[in-house]
PDB file of C-alpha atoms in Angstrom:
ATOM      1  CA  UNK A1265    -156.120   3.204  24.287  1.00 49.00           C
ATOM      2  CA  UNK A1266    -158.242   4.494  21.330  1.00 58.00           C
ATOM      3  CA  UNK A1267    -161.799   5.123  21.109  1.00 55.00           C
ATOM      4  CA  UNK A1268    -161.933   1.754  19.122  1.00 56.00           C
ATOM      5  CA  UNK A1269    -159.990  -0.226  21.374  1.00 56.00           C
ATOM      6  CA  UNK A1270    -162.354   0.752  24.394  1.00 57.00           C
ATOM      7  CA  UNK A1271    -165.272   0.164  22.261  1.00 55.00           C
ATOM      8  CA  UNK A1272    -163.880  -3.589  21.548  1.00 59.00           C
ATOM      9  CA  UNK A1273    -163.313  -4.040  25.210  1.00 60.00           C
ATOM     10  CA  UNK A1274    -167.035  -3.004  26.160  1.00 62.00           C
ATOM     11  CA  UNK A1275    -168.222  -5.504  23.329  1.00 55.00           C
ATOM     12  CA  UNK A1276    -166.317  -8.487  24.414  1.00 61.00           C
ATOM     13  CA  UNK A1277    -167.376  -7.967  28.160  1.00 54.00           C
ATOM     14  CA  UNK A1278    -170.994  -7.385  26.903  1.00 58.00           C
ATOM     15  CA  UNK A1279    -171.123 -10.568  24.673  1.00 56.00           C
ATOM     16  CA  UNK A1280    -168.877 -13.243  25.919  1.00 52.00           C
ATOM     17  CA  UNK A1281    -171.682 -15.276  27.362  1.00 53.00           C
ATOM     18  CA  UNK A1282    -173.969 -14.764  24.301  1.00 59.00           C
ATOM     19  CA  UNK A1283    -173.812 -18.022  22.114  1.00 55.00           C
ATOM     20  CA  UNK A1284    -173.275 -16.465  18.860  1.00 53.00           C
ATOM     21  CA  UNK A1285    -170.720 -13.995  19.795  1.00 81.00           C
ATOM     22  CA  UNK A1286    -168.077 -15.860  22.214  1.00 87.00           C
ATOM     23  CA  UNK A1287    -165.846 -16.904  19.401  1.00 87.00           C
ATOM     24  CA  UNK A1288    -165.673 -13.477  17.977  1.00 88.00           C
ATOM     25  CA  UNK A1289    -165.365 -11.943  21.628  1.00 89.00           C
ATOM     26  CA  UNK A1290    -162.314 -14.027  22.218  1.00 92.00           C
ATOM     27  CA  UNK A1291    -160.572 -13.451  19.153  1.00 90.00           C
ATOM     28  CA  UNK A1292    -161.232  -9.644  19.746  1.00 91.00           C
ATOM     29  CA  UNK A1293    -159.540 -10.289  23.204  1.00 93.00           C
ATOM     30  CA  UNK A1294    -156.694 -11.838  21.781  1.00 92.00           C
ATOM     31  CA  UNK A1295    -156.098  -8.617  19.548  1.00 92.00           C
ATOM     32  CA  UNK A1296    -156.426  -6.351  22.671  1.00 93.00           C
ATOM     33  CA  UNK A1297    -153.872  -8.325  24.545  1.00 94.00           C
ATOM     34  CA  UNK A1298    -151.427  -7.215  21.539  1.00 92.00           C
ATOM     35  CA  UNK A1299    -151.599  -3.634  22.694  1.00 92.00           C
ATOM     36  CA  UNK A1300    -148.843  -3.074  24.947  1.00 88.00           C
ATOM     37  CA  UNK A1301    -150.446  -0.369  27.558  1.00 92.00           C
ATOM     38  CA  UNK A1302    -153.826  -2.178  27.434  1.00 94.00           C
ATOM     39  CA  UNK A1303    -153.239  -3.775  31.532  1.00 95.00           C
ATOM     40  CA  UNK A1304    -151.563  -0.624  32.365  1.00 93.00           C
ATOM     41  CA  UNK A1305    -154.551   1.910  31.105  1.00 93.00           C
ATOM     42  CA  UNK A1306    -157.405  -0.532  31.706  1.00 94.00           C
ATOM     43  CA  UNK A1307    -156.514  -2.820  34.499  1.00 95.00           C
ATOM     44  CA  UNK A1308    -159.951  -3.695  35.556  1.00 95.00           C
ATOM     45  CA  UNK A1309    -161.281  -4.687  32.059  1.00 93.00           C
ATOM     46  CA  UNK A1310    -158.145  -6.725  31.383  1.00 96.00           C
ATOM     47  CA  UNK A1311    -159.129  -8.691  34.386  1.00 97.00           C
ATOM     48  CA  UNK A1312    -162.555  -9.113  33.496  1.00 94.00           C
ATOM     49  CA  UNK A1313    -161.613 -10.665  30.055  1.00 94.00           C
ATOM     50  CA  UNK A1314    -159.366 -12.808  31.810  1.00 96.00           C
ATOM     51  CA  UNK A1315    -162.114 -14.147  34.004  1.00 95.00           C
ATOM     52  CA  UNK A1316    -164.435 -14.512  30.937  1.00 92.00           C
ATOM     53  CA  UNK A1317    -161.700 -16.093  28.955  1.00 95.00           C
ATOM     54  CA  UNK A1318    -161.144 -18.993  31.656  1.00 96.00           C
ATOM     55  CA  UNK A1319    -164.773 -19.543  31.820  1.00 94.00           C
ATOM     56  CA  UNK A1320    -164.906 -20.244  28.268  1.00 94.00           C
ATOM     57  CA  UNK A1321    -162.443 -23.361  28.727  1.00 96.00           C
ATOM     58  CA  UNK A1322    -165.244 -25.610  29.622  1.00 93.00           C
ATOM     59  CA  UNK A1323    -167.665 -23.985  27.031  1.00 93.00           C
ATOM     60  CA  UNK A1324    -170.277 -26.692  25.286  1.00 92.00           C
ATOM     61  CA  UNK A1325    -169.130 -25.521  21.961  1.00 92.00           C
ATOM     62  CA  UNK A1326    -165.727 -26.888  20.676  1.00 92.00           C
ATOM     63  CA  UNK A1327    -164.718 -23.805  18.482  1.00 91.00           C
ATOM     64  CA  UNK A1328    -165.217 -21.653  21.487  1.00 93.00           C
ATOM     65  CA  UNK A1329    -163.358 -24.039  23.597  1.00 95.00           C
ATOM     66  CA  UNK A1330    -160.278 -23.798  21.195  1.00 94.00           C
ATOM     67  CA  UNK A1331    -160.337 -19.995  21.306  1.00 95.00           C
ATOM     68  CA  UNK A1332    -160.613 -19.791  24.995  1.00 96.00           C
ATOM     69  CA  UNK A1333    -157.614 -21.847  25.158  1.00 97.00           C
ATOM     70  CA  UNK A1334    -155.443 -19.939  22.771  1.00 96.00           C
ATOM     71  CA  UNK A1335    -156.671 -16.894  24.668  1.00 96.00           C
ATOM     72  CA  UNK A1336    -155.777 -17.938  28.016  1.00 97.00           C
ATOM     73  CA  UNK A1337    -152.496 -18.720  26.521  1.00 97.00           C
ATOM     74  CA  UNK A1338    -152.052 -15.401  25.228  1.00 96.00           C
ATOM     75  CA  UNK A1339    -153.009 -14.051  28.752  1.00 97.00           C
ATOM     76  CA  UNK A1340    -150.138 -16.003  29.979  1.00 97.00           C
ATOM     77  CA  UNK A1341    -147.495 -15.115  27.291  1.00 95.00           C
ATOM     78  CA  UNK A1342    -148.125 -11.566  27.094  1.00 95.00           C
ATOM     79  CA  UNK A1343    -148.760 -10.668  30.989  1.00 96.00           C
ATOM     80  CA  UNK A1344    -147.533  -7.520  31.853  1.00 96.00           C
ATOM     81  CA  UNK A1345    -145.915  -8.360  35.375  1.00 96.00           C
ATOM     82  CA  UNK A1346    -142.390  -8.497  34.480  1.00 94.00           C
ATOM     83  CA  UNK A1347    -141.253  -5.581  37.165  1.00 94.00           C
ATOM     84  CA  UNK A1348    -140.330  -8.190  39.672  1.00 94.00           C
ATOM     85  CA  UNK A1349    -138.501 -10.531  37.520  1.00 92.00           C
ATOM     86  CA  UNK A1350    -139.067 -13.065  34.563  1.00 89.00           C
ATOM     87  CA  UNK A1351    -140.980 -15.961  36.393  1.00 95.00           C
ATOM     88  CA  UNK A1352    -144.130 -16.182  38.394  1.00 97.00           C
ATOM     89  CA  UNK A1353    -143.321 -18.393  41.106  1.00 96.00           C
ATOM     90  CA  UNK A1354    -145.594 -18.025  44.007  1.00 96.00           C
ATOM     91  CA  UNK A1355    -143.628 -18.020  47.005  1.00 96.00           C
ATOM     92  CA  UNK A1356    -141.219 -15.185  46.257  1.00 96.00           C
ATOM     93  CA  UNK A1357    -143.814 -13.407  44.756  1.00 97.00           C
ATOM     94  CA  UNK A1358    -145.994 -13.855  47.996  1.00 97.00           C
ATOM     95  CA  UNK A1359    -143.178 -12.512  49.997  1.00 97.00           C
ATOM     96  CA  UNK A1360    -142.492  -9.563  48.345  1.00 97.00           C
ATOM     97  CA  UNK A1361    -146.218  -8.705  48.455  1.00 97.00           C
ATOM     98  CA  UNK A1362    -146.360  -9.079  52.174  1.00 97.00           C
ATOM     99  CA  UNK A1363    -143.135  -7.225  52.583  1.00 97.00           C
ATOM    100  CA  UNK A1364    -144.710  -3.983  50.473  1.00 97.00           C
ATOM    101  CA  UNK A1365    -148.039  -3.913  52.285  1.00 97.00           C
ATOM    102  CA  UNK A1366    -146.094  -3.893  55.592  1.00 97.00           C
ATOM    103  CA  UNK A1367    -143.703  -1.370  54.625  1.00 97.00           C
ATOM    104  CA  UNK A1368    -147.258   0.894  53.390  1.00 97.00           C
ATOM    105  CA  UNK A1369    -148.519   0.099  56.642  1.00 97.00           C
ATOM    106  CA  UNK A1370    -146.070   1.242  58.509  1.00 96.00           C
ATOM    107  CA  UNK A1371    -145.615   4.706  56.185  1.00 97.00           C
ATOM    108  CA  UNK A1372    -149.334   5.295  56.753  1.00 96.00           C
ATOM    109  CA  UNK A1373    -149.001   5.003  60.656  1.00 95.00           C
ATOM    110  CA  UNK A1374    -145.960   7.164  60.507  1.00 94.00           C
ATOM    111  CA  UNK A1375    -147.908   9.821  58.518  1.00 94.00           C
ATOM    112  CA  UNK A1376    -150.633  10.258  60.732  1.00 92.00           C
ATOM    113  CA  UNK A1377    -148.023  11.650  63.358  1.00 90.00           C
ATOM    114  CA  UNK A1378    -145.820  13.494  60.815  1.00 91.00           C
ATOM    115  CA  UNK A1379    -145.971  17.095  59.823  1.00 88.00           C
ATOM    116  CA  UNK A1380    -145.008  16.257  56.264  1.00 92.00           C
ATOM    117  CA  UNK A1381    -145.497  13.152  54.225  1.00 91.00           C
ATOM    118  CA  UNK A1382    -143.098  12.109  51.481  1.00 95.00           C
ATOM    119  CA  UNK A1383    -145.636  12.203  48.495  1.00 95.00           C
ATOM    120  CA  UNK A1384    -142.971  10.470  46.200  1.00 96.00           C
ATOM    121  CA  UNK A1385    -142.760   7.350  48.440  1.00 96.00           C
ATOM    122  CA  UNK A1386    -146.212   7.038  49.180  1.00 96.00           C
ATOM    123  CA  UNK A1387    -146.937   7.084  45.583  1.00 96.00           C
ATOM    124  CA  UNK A1388    -144.230   4.588  45.115  1.00 96.00           C
ATOM    125  CA  UNK A1389    -145.415   2.132  47.696  1.00 97.00           C
ATOM    126  CA  UNK A1390    -149.068   2.423  46.474  1.00 97.00           C
ATOM    127  CA  UNK A1391    -147.783   1.661  42.895  1.00 96.00           C
ATOM    128  CA  UNK A1392    -145.687  -1.530  44.318  1.00 97.00           C
ATOM    129  CA  UNK A1393    -148.706  -2.681  46.479  1.00 97.00           C
ATOM    130  CA  UNK A1394    -151.119  -2.373  43.693  1.00 97.00           C
ATOM    131  CA  UNK A1395    -148.796  -4.285  41.461  1.00 97.00           C
ATOM    132  CA  UNK A1396    -148.201  -7.233  43.700  1.00 97.00           C
ATOM    133  CA  UNK A1397    -151.998  -7.278  44.453  1.00 97.00           C
ATOM    134  CA  UNK A1398    -152.866  -7.642  40.787  1.00 97.00           C
ATOM    135  CA  UNK A1399    -149.881 -10.195  40.074  1.00 97.00           C
ATOM    136  CA  UNK A1400    -151.476 -12.444  42.906  1.00 97.00           C
ATOM    137  CA  UNK A1401    -154.676 -11.994  41.468  1.00 97.00           C
ATOM    138  CA  UNK A1402    -153.557 -12.992  38.059  1.00 98.00           C
ATOM    139  CA  UNK A1403    -151.568 -16.327  39.642  1.00 98.00           C
ATOM    140  CA  UNK A1404    -154.892 -17.064  41.682  1.00 97.00           C
ATOM    141  CA  UNK A1405    -157.029 -16.949  38.581  1.00 97.00           C
ATOM    142  CA  UNK A1406    -154.908 -19.099  36.601  1.00 98.00           C
ATOM    143  CA  UNK A1407    -153.638 -21.549  39.209  1.00 97.00           C
ATOM    144  CA  UNK A1408    -157.431 -22.188  40.792  1.00 96.00           C
ATOM    145  CA  UNK A1409    -159.649 -21.584  37.779  1.00 96.00           C
ATOM    146  CA  UNK A1410    -157.713 -22.122  34.483  1.00 97.00           C
ATOM    147  CA  UNK A1411    -155.493 -25.044  35.026  1.00 97.00           C
ATOM    148  CA  UNK A1412    -158.014 -27.425  36.493  1.00 96.00           C
ATOM    149  CA  UNK A1413    -160.304 -26.765  33.333  1.00 95.00           C
ATOM    150  CA  UNK A1414    -156.974 -27.047  30.953  1.00 97.00           C
ATOM    151  CA  UNK A1415    -155.645 -30.274  32.770  1.00 96.00           C
ATOM    152  CA  UNK A1416    -158.964 -31.893  32.235  1.00 95.00           C
ATOM    153  CA  UNK A1417    -158.705 -31.002  28.421  1.00 95.00           C
ATOM    154  CA  UNK A1418    -155.571 -33.104  28.157  1.00 94.00           C
ATOM    155  CA  UNK A1419    -158.151 -36.006  28.061  1.00 90.00           C
ATOM    156  CA  UNK A1420    -159.941 -34.379  24.937  1.00 90.00           C
ATOM    157  CA  UNK A1421    -160.580 -36.683  21.956  1.00 87.00           C
ATOM    158  CA  UNK A1422    -159.926 -33.272  20.079  1.00 90.00           C
ATOM    159  CA  UNK A1423    -156.247 -33.176  18.761  1.00 89.00           C
ATOM    160  CA  UNK A1424    -156.071 -29.471  18.619  1.00 91.00           C
ATOM    161  CA  UNK A1425    -157.474 -28.839  21.966  1.00 94.00           C
ATOM    162  CA  UNK A1426    -154.820 -31.476  23.524  1.00 93.00           C
ATOM    163  CA  UNK A1427    -152.120 -30.032  21.574  1.00 94.00           C
ATOM    164  CA  UNK A1428    -153.003 -26.315  22.504  1.00 96.00           C
ATOM    165  CA  UNK A1429    -153.650 -27.058  26.224  1.00 97.00           C
ATOM    166  CA  UNK A1430    -150.100 -28.842  25.935  1.00 96.00           C
ATOM    167  CA  UNK A1431    -148.439 -25.589  24.772  1.00 96.00           C
ATOM    168  CA  UNK A1432    -150.016 -23.795  27.787  1.00 97.00           C
ATOM    169  CA  UNK A1433    -148.470 -26.024  30.113  1.00 97.00           C
ATOM    170  CA  UNK A1434    -144.918 -25.887  28.674  1.00 96.00           C
ATOM    171  CA  UNK A1435    -145.087 -22.259  28.998  1.00 95.00           C
ATOM    172  CA  UNK A1436    -146.479 -22.252  32.281  1.00 96.00           C
ATOM    173  CA  UNK A1437    -143.577 -24.560  33.472  1.00 96.00           C
ATOM    174  CA  UNK A1438    -141.115 -22.250  31.853  1.00 94.00           C
ATOM    175  CA  UNK A1439    -142.327 -19.370  33.872  1.00 96.00           C
ATOM    176  CA  UNK A1440    -142.867 -21.332  37.003  1.00 96.00           C
ATOM    177  CA  UNK A1441    -146.455 -20.795  37.166  1.00 96.00           C
ATOM    178  CA  UNK A1442    -148.296 -22.398  40.348  1.00 91.00           C
ATOM    179  CA  UNK A1443    -150.190 -25.486  39.091  1.00 93.00           C
ATOM    180  CA  UNK A1444    -147.897 -26.166  36.088  1.00 95.00           C
ATOM    181  CA  UNK A1445    -146.798 -29.542  37.541  1.00 94.00           C
ATOM    182  CA  UNK A1446    -150.485 -30.585  37.465  1.00 94.00           C
ATOM    183  CA  UNK A1447    -150.629 -30.412  33.626  1.00 95.00           C
ATOM    184  CA  UNK A1448    -147.237 -31.941  33.075  1.00 94.00           C
ATOM    185  CA  UNK A1449    -148.068 -34.884  35.418  1.00 92.00           C
ATOM    186  CA  UNK A1450    -151.236 -35.328  33.095  1.00 92.00           C
ATOM    187  CA  UNK A1451    -149.229 -35.118  29.919  1.00 92.00           C
ATOM    188  CA  UNK A1452    -147.130 -38.083  31.159  1.00 88.00           C
ATOM    189  CA  UNK A1453    -150.482 -40.298  31.330  1.00 85.00           C
ATOM    190  CA  UNK A1454    -150.743 -39.530  27.543  1.00 83.00           C
ATOM    191  CA  UNK A1455    -147.616 -41.263  26.513  1.00 78.00           C
ATOM    192  CA  UNK A1456    -149.385 -44.556  27.442  1.00 76.00           C
ATOM    193  CA  UNK A1457    -152.652 -43.290  25.870  1.00 69.00           C
ATOM    194  CA  UNK A1458    -151.542 -42.489  22.511  1.00 50.00           C
ATOM    195  CA  UNK A1459    -148.124 -44.518  21.868  1.00 51.00           C
ATOM    196  CA  UNK A1460    -150.105 -47.340  19.941  1.00 53.00           C
ATOM    197  CA  UNK A1461    -152.759 -45.007  18.512  1.00 59.00           C
ATOM    198  CA  UNK A1462    -152.085 -44.378  14.623  1.00 60.00           C
ATOM    199  CA  UNK A1463    -155.111 -41.970  15.090  1.00 58.00           C
ATOM    200  CA  UNK A1464    -153.401 -39.835  17.679  1.00 75.00           C
ATOM    201  CA  UNK A1465    -149.869 -39.805  16.502  1.00 80.00           C
ATOM    202  CA  UNK A1466    -149.729 -36.258  15.944  1.00 86.00           C
ATOM    203  CA  UNK A1467    -150.299 -35.868  19.617  1.00 88.00           C
ATOM    204  CA  UNK A1468    -147.504 -38.268  20.427  1.00 86.00           C
ATOM    205  CA  UNK A1469    -145.217 -36.372  18.434  1.00 88.00           C
ATOM    206  CA  UNK A1470    -146.069 -32.840  19.877  1.00 92.00           C
ATOM    207  CA  UNK A1471    -145.950 -34.512  23.153  1.00 92.00           C
ATOM    208  CA  UNK A1472    -142.396 -35.509  22.683  1.00 92.00           C
ATOM    209  CA  UNK A1473    -141.409 -32.123  21.686  1.00 94.00           C
ATOM    210  CA  UNK A1474    -142.989 -30.559  24.727  1.00 94.00           C
ATOM    211  CA  UNK A1475    -141.126 -33.089  26.972  1.00 93.00           C
ATOM    212  CA  UNK A1476    -137.954 -32.257  25.096  1.00 93.00           C
ATOM    213  CA  UNK A1477    -138.620 -28.571  25.736  1.00 92.00           C
ATOM    214  CA  UNK A1478    -139.500 -29.203  29.253  1.00 92.00           C
ATOM    215  CA  UNK A1479    -136.865 -31.461  30.366  1.00 88.00           C
ATOM    216  CA  UNK A1480    -134.216 -31.757  28.141  1.00 84.00           C
ATOM    217  CA  UNK A1481    -133.678 -28.203  26.587  1.00 74.00           C
ATOM    218  CA  UNK A1482    -134.310 -26.374  29.762  1.00 59.00           C
ATOM    219  CA  UNK A1483    -132.108 -28.697  31.719  1.00 50.00           C
ATOM    220  CA  UNK A1484    -129.371 -28.245  29.134  1.00 44.00           C
ATOM    221  CA  UNK A1485    -129.856 -24.370  29.297  1.00 46.00           C
ATOM    222  CA  UNK A1486    -129.619 -24.746  33.353  1.00 44.00           C
ATOM    223  CA  UNK A1487    -126.425 -26.623  33.325  1.00 35.00           C
ATOM    224  CA  UNK A1488    -124.758 -23.914  31.027  1.00 37.00           C
ATOM    225  CA  UNK A1489    -125.622 -21.374  33.244  1.00 40.00           C
ATOM    226  CA  UNK A1490    -124.481 -22.806  36.410  1.00 38.00           C
ATOM    227  CA  UNK A1491    -120.972 -24.346  34.621  1.00 37.00           C
ATOM    228  CA  UNK A1492    -117.861 -23.223  36.391  1.00 40.00           C
ATOM    229  CA  UNK A1493    -115.602 -20.424  35.256  1.00 39.00           C
ATOM    230  CA  UNK A1494    -113.374 -21.658  32.714  1.00 37.00           C
ATOM    231  CA  UNK A1495    -115.539 -23.990  31.203  1.00 37.00           C
ATOM    232  CA  UNK A1496    -117.847 -24.029  28.129  1.00 31.00           C
ATOM    233  CA  UNK A1497    -120.552 -26.224  26.712  1.00 31.00           C
ATOM    234  CA  UNK A1498    -119.143 -25.093  23.282  1.00 40.00           C
ATOM    235  CA  UNK A1499    -115.655 -26.798  24.000  1.00 38.00           C
ATOM    236  CA  UNK A1500    -114.117 -23.117  24.126  1.00 38.00           C
TER     237      UNK A1500
END
C-alpha cells in the first residue's frame, strides 16, 4: 500500500465517528476496498474499517446510513476470503478452522520434543490458522452486527435504503452468508406492504427482481448443474 493509501486509512479510522466527516470517511473506505492487497497487507485496519462501517448503518443521518449500507455491501462483495471456496457457509468453515487449529496444536506439541522442526509446514499451518480465524471473525461481524441493523432498514421509509439493503441480502444469500435468511424473510413482508402503494412501486419492482435472482435464477442454475449426463437445458 502506498503512503497515500496508508494516510487514507488513518484518516478514516480517526474521523469515522465525527459528524462532518462520516460520509466522506465511508466513501474513502469504499475506495480502499478496491485496492486488491488491502486486507493482505493491512488486516487490522481492514477489520477496523469494517467494524466502523457496520456501526454507521444505524447512524442518525440518512446520507451516512446510505453510504454505510453501500460500504458494508462492498466489504461483502470484495471480501478476500476465497482460498477455502466460493461460499461463506459457516458450518464447513468452522469445521475446517477447528481441523487446522488441532493440526497446529499437535505440530507444536510434537515440535517441543523434536530435534528439528519443519519450518515450511509450521509456516503453512500458521497462515491457515490466521486465515480461518479472520474468516470466522468476518462472518461474526456481518451475521451478528451488520445483518440485524440491515434487517431493520428493510422497514425504512427511504426508498434508496430499502433497495440497497435488499441488494445486500441477495448477495449474502448467493454467498450463503449466515443470517441472510433473516433479511429474505423480512423482504417477503414487503410484498404485502408495498403491493398497493403507488408511492413505493419502485421497491415492489426491485423486490420482484431480487426474488427472481434468489429463487428462480439460482434454482435454474442449480438444476442445470445437476442435470443427468446426456441432458441439456439448451436442448442440445
